[in-house]
Short mmCIF file of C-alpha atoms in Angstrom, two decimals:
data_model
loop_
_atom_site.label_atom_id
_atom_site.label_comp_id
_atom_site.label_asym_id
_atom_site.label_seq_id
_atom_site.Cartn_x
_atom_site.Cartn_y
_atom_site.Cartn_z
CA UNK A 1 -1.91 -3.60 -37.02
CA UNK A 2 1.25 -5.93 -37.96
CA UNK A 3 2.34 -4.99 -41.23
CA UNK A 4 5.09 -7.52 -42.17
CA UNK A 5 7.52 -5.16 -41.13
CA UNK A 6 7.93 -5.19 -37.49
CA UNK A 7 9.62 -7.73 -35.33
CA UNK A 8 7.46 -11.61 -35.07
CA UNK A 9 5.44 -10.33 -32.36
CA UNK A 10 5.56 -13.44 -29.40
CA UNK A 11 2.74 -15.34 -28.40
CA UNK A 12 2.09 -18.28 -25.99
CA UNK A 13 2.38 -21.50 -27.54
CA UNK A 14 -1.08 -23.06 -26.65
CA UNK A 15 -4.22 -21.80 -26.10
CA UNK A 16 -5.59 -22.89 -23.56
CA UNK A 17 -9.03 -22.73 -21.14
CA UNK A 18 -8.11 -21.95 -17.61
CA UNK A 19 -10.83 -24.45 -16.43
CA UNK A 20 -8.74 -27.40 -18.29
CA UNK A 21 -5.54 -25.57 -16.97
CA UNK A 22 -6.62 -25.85 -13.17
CA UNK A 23 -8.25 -29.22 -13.77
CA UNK A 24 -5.26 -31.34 -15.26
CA UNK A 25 -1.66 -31.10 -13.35
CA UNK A 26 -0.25 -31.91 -16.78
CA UNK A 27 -1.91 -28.98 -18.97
CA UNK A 28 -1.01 -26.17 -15.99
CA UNK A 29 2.63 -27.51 -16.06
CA UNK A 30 2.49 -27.09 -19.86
CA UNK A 31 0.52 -23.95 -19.12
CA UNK A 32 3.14 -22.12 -16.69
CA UNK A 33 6.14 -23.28 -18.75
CA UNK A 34 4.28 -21.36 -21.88
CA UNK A 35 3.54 -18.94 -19.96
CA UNK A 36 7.46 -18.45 -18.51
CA UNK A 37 8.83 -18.79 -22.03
CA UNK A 38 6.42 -15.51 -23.36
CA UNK A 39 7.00 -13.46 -20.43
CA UNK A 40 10.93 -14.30 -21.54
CA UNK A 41 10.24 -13.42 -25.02
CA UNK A 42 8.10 -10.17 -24.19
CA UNK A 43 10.91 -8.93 -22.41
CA UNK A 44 13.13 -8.58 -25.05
CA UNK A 45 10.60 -7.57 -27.92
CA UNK A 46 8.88 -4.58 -28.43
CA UNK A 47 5.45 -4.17 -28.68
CA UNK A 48 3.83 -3.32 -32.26
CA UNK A 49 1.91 -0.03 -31.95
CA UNK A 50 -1.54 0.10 -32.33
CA UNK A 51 -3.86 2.88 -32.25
CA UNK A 52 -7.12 2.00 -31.46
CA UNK A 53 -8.62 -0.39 -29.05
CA UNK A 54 -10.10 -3.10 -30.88
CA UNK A 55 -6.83 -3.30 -32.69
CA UNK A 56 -4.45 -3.12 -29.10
CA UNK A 57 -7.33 -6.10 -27.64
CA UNK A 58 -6.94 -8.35 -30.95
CA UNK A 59 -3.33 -8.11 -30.49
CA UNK A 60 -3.43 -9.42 -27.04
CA UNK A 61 -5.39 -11.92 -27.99
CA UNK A 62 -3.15 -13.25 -30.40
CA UNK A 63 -0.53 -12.60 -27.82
CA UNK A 64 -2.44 -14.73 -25.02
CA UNK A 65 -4.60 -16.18 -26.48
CA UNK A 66 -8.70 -15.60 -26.18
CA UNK A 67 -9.05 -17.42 -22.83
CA UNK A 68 -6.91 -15.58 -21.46
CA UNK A 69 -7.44 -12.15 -22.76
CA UNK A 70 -11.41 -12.55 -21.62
CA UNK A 71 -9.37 -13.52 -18.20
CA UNK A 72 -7.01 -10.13 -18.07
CA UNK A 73 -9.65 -7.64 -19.53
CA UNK A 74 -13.23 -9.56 -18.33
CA UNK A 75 -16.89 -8.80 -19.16
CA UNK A 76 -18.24 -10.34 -15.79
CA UNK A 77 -17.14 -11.93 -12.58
CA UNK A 78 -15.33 -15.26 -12.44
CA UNK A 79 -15.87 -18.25 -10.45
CA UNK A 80 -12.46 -18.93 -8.37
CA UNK A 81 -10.87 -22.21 -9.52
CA UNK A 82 -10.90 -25.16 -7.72
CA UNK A 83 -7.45 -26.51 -7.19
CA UNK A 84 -6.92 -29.81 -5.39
CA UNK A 85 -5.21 -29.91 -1.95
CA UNK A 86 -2.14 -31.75 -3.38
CA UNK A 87 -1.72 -29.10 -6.40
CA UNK A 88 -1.87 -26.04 -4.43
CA UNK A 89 1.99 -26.14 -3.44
CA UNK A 90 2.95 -26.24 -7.12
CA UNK A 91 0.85 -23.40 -8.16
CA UNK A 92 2.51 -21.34 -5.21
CA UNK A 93 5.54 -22.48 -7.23
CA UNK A 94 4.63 -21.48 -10.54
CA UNK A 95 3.13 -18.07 -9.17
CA UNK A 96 6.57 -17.12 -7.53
CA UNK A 97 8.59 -18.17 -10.97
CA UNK A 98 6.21 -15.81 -12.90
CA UNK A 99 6.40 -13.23 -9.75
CA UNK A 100 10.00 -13.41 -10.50
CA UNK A 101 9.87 -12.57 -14.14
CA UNK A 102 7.74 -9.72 -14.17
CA UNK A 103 10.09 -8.10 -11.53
CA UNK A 104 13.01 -8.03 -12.97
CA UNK A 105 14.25 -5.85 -15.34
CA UNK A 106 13.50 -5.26 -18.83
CA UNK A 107 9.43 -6.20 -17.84
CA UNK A 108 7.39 -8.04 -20.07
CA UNK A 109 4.42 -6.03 -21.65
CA UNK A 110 1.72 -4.41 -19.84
CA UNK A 111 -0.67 -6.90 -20.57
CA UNK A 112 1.60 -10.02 -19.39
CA UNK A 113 2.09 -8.39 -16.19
CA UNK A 114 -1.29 -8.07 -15.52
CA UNK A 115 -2.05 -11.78 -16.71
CA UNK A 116 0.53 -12.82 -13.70
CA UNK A 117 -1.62 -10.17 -11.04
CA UNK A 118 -4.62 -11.78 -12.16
CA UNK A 119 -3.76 -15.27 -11.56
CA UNK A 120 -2.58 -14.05 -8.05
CA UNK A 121 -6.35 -13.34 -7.76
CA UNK A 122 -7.42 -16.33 -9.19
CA UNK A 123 -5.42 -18.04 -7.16
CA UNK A 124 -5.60 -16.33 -4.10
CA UNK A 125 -9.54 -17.16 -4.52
CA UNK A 126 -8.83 -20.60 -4.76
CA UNK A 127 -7.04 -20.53 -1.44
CA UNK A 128 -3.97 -21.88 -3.01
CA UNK A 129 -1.65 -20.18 -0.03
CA UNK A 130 -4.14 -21.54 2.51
CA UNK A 131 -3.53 -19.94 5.85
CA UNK A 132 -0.05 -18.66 5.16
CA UNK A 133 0.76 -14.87 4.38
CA UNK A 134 3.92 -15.58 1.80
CA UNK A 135 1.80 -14.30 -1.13
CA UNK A 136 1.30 -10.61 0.62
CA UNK A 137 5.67 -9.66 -0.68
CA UNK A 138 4.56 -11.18 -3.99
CA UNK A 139 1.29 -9.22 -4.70
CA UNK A 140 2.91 -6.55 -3.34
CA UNK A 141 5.66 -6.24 -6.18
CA UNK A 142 3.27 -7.61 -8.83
CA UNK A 143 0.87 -4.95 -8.36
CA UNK A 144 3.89 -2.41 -8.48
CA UNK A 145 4.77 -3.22 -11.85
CA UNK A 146 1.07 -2.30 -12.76
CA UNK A 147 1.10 1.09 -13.71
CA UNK A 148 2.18 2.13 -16.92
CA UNK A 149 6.03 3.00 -17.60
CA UNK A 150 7.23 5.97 -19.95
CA UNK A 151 7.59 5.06 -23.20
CA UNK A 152 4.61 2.52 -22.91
CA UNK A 153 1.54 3.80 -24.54
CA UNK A 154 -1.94 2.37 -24.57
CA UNK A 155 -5.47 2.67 -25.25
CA UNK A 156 -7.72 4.51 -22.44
CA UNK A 157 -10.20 1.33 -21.97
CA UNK A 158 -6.97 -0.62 -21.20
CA UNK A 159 -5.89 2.02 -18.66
CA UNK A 160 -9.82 1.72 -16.75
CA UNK A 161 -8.92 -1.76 -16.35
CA UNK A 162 -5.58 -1.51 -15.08
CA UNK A 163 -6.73 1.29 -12.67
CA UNK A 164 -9.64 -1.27 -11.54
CA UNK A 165 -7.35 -4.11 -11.31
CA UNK A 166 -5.04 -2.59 -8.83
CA UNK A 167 -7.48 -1.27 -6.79
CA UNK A 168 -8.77 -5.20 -6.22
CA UNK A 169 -4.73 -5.71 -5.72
CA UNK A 170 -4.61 -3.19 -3.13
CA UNK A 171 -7.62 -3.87 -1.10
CA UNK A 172 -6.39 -7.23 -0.59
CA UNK A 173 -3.15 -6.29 0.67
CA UNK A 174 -4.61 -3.63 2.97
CA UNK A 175 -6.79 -6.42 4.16
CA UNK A 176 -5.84 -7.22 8.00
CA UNK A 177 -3.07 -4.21 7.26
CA UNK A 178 -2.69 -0.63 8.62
CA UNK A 179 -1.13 1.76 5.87
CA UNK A 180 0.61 3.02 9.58
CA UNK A 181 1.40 0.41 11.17
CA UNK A 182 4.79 -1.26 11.96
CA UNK A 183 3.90 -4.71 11.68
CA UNK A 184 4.90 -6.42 8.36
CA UNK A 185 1.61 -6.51 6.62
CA UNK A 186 1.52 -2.88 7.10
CA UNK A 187 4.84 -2.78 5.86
CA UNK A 188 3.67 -4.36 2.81
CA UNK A 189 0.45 -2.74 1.95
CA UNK A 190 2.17 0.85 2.28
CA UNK A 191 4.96 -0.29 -0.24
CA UNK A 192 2.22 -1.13 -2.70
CA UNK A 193 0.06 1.63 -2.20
CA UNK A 194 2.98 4.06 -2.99
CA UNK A 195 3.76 2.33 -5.97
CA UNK A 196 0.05 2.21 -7.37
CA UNK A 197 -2.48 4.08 -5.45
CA UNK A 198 -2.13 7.06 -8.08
CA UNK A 199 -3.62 5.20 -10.48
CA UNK A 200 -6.17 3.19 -8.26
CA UNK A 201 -7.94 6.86 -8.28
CA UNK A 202 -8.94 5.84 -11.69
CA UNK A 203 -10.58 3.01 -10.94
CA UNK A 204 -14.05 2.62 -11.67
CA UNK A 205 -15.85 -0.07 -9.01
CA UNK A 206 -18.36 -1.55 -11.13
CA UNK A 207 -15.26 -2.22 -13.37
CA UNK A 208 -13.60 -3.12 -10.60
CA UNK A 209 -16.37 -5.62 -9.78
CA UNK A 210 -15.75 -7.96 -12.61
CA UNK A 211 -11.75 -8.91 -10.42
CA UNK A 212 -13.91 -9.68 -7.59
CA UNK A 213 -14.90 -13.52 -6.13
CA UNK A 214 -17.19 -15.00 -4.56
CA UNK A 215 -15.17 -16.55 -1.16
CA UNK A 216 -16.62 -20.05 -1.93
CA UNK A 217 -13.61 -22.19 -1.79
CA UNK A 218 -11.49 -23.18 1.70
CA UNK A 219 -9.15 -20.54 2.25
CA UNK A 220 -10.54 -18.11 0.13
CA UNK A 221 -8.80 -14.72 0.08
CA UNK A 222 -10.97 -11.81 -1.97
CA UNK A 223 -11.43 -8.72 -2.00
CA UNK A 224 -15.18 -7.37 -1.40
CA UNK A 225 -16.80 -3.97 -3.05
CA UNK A 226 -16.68 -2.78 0.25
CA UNK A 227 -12.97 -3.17 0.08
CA UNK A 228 -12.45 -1.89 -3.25
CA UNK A 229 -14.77 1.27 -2.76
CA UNK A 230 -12.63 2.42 0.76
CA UNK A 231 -9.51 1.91 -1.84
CA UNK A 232 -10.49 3.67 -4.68
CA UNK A 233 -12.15 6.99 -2.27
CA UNK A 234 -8.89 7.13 -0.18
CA UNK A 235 -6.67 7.36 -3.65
CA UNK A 236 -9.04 10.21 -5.01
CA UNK A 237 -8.66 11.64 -1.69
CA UNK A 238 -4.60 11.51 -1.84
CA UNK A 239 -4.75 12.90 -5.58
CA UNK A 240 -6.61 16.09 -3.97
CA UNK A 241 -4.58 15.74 -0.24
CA UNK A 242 -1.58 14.91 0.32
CA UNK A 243 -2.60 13.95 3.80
CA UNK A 244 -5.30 12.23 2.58
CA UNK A 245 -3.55 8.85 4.14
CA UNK A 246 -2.78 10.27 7.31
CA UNK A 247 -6.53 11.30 8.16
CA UNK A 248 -7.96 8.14 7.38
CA UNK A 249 -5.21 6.77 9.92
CA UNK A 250 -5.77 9.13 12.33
CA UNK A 251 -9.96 8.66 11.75
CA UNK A 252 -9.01 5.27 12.38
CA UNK A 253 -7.28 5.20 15.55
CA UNK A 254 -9.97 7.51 17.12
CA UNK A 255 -8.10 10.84 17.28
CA UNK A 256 -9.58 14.33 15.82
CA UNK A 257 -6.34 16.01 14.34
CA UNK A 258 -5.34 19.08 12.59
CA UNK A 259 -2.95 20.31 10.68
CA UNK A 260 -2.49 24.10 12.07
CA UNK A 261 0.82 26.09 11.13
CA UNK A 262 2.94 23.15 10.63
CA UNK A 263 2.09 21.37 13.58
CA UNK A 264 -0.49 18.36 13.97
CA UNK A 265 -2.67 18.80 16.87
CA UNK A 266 -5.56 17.45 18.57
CA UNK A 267 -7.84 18.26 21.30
CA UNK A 268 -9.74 14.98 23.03
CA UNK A 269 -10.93 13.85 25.99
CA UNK A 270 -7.99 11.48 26.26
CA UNK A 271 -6.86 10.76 29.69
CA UNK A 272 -3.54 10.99 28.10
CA UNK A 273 -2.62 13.72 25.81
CA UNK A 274 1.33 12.43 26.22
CA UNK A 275 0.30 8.92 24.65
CA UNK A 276 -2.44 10.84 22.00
CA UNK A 277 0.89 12.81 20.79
CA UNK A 278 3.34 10.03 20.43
CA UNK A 279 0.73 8.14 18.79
CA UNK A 280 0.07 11.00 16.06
CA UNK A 281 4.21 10.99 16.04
CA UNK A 282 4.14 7.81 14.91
CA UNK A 283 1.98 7.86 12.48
CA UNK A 284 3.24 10.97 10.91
CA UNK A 285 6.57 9.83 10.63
CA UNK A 286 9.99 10.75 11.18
CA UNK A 287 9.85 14.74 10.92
CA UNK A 288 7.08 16.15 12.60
CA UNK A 289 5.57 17.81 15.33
CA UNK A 290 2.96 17.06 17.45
CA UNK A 291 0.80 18.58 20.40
CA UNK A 292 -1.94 17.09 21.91
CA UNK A 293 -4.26 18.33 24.64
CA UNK A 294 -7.12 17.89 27.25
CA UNK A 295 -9.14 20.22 29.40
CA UNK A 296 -5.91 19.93 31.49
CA UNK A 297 -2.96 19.31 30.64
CA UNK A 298 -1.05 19.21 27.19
CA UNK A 299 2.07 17.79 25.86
CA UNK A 300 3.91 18.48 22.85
CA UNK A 301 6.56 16.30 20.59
CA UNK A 302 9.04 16.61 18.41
CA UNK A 303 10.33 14.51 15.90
CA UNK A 304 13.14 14.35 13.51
CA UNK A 305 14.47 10.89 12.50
CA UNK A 306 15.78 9.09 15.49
CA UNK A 307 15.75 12.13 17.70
CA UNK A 308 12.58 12.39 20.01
CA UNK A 309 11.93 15.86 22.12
CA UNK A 310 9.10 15.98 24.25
CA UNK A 311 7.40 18.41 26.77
CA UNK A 312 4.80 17.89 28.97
CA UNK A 313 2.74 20.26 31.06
CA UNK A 314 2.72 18.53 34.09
CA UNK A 315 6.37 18.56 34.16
CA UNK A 316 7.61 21.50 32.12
CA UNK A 317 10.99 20.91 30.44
CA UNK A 318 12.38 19.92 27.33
CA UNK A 319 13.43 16.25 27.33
CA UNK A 320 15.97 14.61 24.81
CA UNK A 321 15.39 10.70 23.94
CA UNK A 322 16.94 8.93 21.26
CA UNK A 323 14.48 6.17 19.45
CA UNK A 324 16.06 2.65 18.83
CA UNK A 325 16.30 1.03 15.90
CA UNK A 326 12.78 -0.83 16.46
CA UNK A 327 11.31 1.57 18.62
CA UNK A 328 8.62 4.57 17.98
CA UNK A 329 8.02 7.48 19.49
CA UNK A 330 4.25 5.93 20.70
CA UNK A 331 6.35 3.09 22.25
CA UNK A 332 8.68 5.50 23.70
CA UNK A 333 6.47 7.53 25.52
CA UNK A 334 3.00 6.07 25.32
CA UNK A 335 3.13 4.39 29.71
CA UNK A 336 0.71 6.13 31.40
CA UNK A 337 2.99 6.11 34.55
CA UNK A 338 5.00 8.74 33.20
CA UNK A 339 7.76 9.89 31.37
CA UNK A 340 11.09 7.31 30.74
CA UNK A 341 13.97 8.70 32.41
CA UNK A 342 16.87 10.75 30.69
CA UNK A 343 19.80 12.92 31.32
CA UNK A 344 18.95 15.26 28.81
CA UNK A 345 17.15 17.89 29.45
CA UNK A 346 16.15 21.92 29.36
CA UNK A 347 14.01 24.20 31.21
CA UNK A 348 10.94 25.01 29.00
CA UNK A 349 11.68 28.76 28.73
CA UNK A 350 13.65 30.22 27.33
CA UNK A 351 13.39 27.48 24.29
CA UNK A 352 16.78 26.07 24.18
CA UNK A 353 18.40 26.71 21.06
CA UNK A 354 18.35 22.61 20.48
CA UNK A 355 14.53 22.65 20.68
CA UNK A 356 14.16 26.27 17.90
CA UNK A 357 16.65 24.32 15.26
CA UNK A 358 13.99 21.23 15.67
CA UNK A 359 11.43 23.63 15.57
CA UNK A 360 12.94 25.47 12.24
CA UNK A 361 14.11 22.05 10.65
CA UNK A 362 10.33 21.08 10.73
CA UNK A 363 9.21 24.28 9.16
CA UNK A 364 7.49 25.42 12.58
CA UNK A 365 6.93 28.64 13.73
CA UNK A 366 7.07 27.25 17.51
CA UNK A 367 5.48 30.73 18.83
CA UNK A 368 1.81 29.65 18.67
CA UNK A 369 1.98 26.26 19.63
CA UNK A 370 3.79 27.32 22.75
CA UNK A 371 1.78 30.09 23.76
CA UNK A 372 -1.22 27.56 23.61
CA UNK A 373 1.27 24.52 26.26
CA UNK A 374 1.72 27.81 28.02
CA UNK A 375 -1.84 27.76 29.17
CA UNK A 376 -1.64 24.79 30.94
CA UNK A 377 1.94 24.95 32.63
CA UNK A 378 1.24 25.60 36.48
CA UNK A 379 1.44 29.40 37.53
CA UNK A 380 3.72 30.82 40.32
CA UNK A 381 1.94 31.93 43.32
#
């Protein structure tokens, strides 16, 4: 409730109905250069407290005005916009300007940030970026200034919809992405997720619905429920694992792994148990170690940073590689025709006091593991 005592609180100069917005090039110019003035303003104002809910949503609404407000806290699915072919390049524009102003530090108010994500929806729906990918970076650090900050306070119903509407944020980015990968997407979709997935685990998904579009225009990039579901059960699953993540990548590249004394290892039918271990090394990161095994033979990796140590049964000794700067342990040692050549190396036993610091640095009691390899290394006649 103002009271006459607090600051002027901001608000945006004209409001306006997004359909008029996307339909005239002269409104949406006036609309993004209101829009970049209040996220200016909000940035150096503080919010007036309020304590209930009807009282925090009637302040945004004189803050954003109604159209807007029904946009950033919605009762029902929208229709995506239709933007003209010869507008779409200034709405990319706009977009990054805003993108630019919710980044940077001090941040405008909770609910102007998420007026920016949602127009990244919006306009994301509209297929406003057509085929190109420069939106993913921009989502990305949108959705990261989502979650509340200390010292901002707010009602719980505002907190459902935030939750919801970075779960839609994140299942777009992890769209044609691997949280595990190395390729840029990936790249991207991890940064977000670390940033926001904590509170995607509050998501509801029939909230979560009413962010969600229909992919009727060309170009159209949505989410689905499908999408937002697999989101919001992998962040419940990371609140209650830590490796929550991991499974899902290792359930998704095929490989049956567990976590036993430190170590993450898998039994398979693999052909390969070398190429089944550097792939686990890779996606477990960059200290870790790995074994992975077949009715035959077994091989065993370990990993800390740059440095790569791997054994295999077939040819039992300790080998020393050194990753470059682009280069993963899978791409290392994942050739089927064997392993790369080094100078480095040990005889298995007794383990070389190189390979027990690795082992102790990782938090490994090595005994185990290697009494397991040791069933597979050839025996002496």
């Amino acid at each position: 409730m103002e009271t006459g005592t607090e600051p002027p609180q901001p608000r945006l100069a004209r409001h306006l109905a997004m359909a008029e917005v996307y339909a005239d090039q002269t409104l949406s110019q006036r609309f993004a250069s209101d829009l970049n003035h209040l996220l200016a303003e909000t940035k150096q104002t503080p919010r007036t407290p309020t304590s209930t809910w009807d009282e925090w949503r009637a302040a945004v609404a004189r803050t954003i005005g109604p159209p807007l407000t029904d946009m950033v806290l919605p009762s029902e699915p929208a229709s995506a916009p239709v933007i003209p072919p010869n507008q779409r390049h200034l709405w990319r524009n706009r977009l990054r300007a805003m993108h630019a102003a919710v980044t940077s530090e001090p941040q405008p108010w909770p609910e102007l940030r998420m007026t920016v994500a949602r127009l990244y929806l919006d306009l994301l729906a509209a297929g406003v970026w057509e085929s190109g990918e420069e939106w993913r970076p921009e989502l990305r650090d949108v959705v990261s200034t989502l979650p509340l900050r200390d010292g901002e306070s707010a009602p719980g119903q505002l907190e459902s919809y935030l939750s919801s509407l970075i779960a839609v944020c994140l299942a777009l980015l992890t769209q044609e992405a691997d949280l595990f990968g190395s390729a840029p997407n990936d790249a991207i979709a991890k940064s977000a997720w670390d940033k926001a997935a904590e509170v995607a685990a509050f998501a509801d998904a029939e909230q979560a619905e009413r962010y969600l579009y229909h992919p009727d225009q060309p170009y159209a990039r949505v989410a689905t429920r499908t999408d937002v579901d697999w989101v919001i059960e992998l962040a419940v699953d990371s609140a209650d694992d830590p490796h929550a993540e991991l499974r899902a990548a290792f359930e998704s590249a095929g490989l049956d792994v567990e976590l036993i004394d430190g170590v993450w290892v898998s039994k398979g039918t693999f052909r390969n148990p070398r190429r089944a271990a550097a792939r686990i090394a890779t996606l477990v990161g960059e200290q870790c170690v790995t074994m992975a095994y077949n009715d035959k033979r077994a091989s065993v990796i370990i990993r800390n940073g740059r440095e790569v140590v791997v054994a295999d049964s077939t040819a039992p000794r300790w080998r020393y590689y050194k990753l470059t700067t682009m280069a993963t342990p899978e791409s290392l040692l994942g050739d089927a025709e064997g392993l790369p050549p080094t100078r480095e190396n040990d005889p298995f036993r007794p383990v070389p006091d190189r390979v027990a610091a690795l082992f102790e640095a990782a938090d490994v009691n090595s005994q185990h593991i290697l009494m397991l390899f040791d069933s597979f290394r050839p025996r002496l006649r």
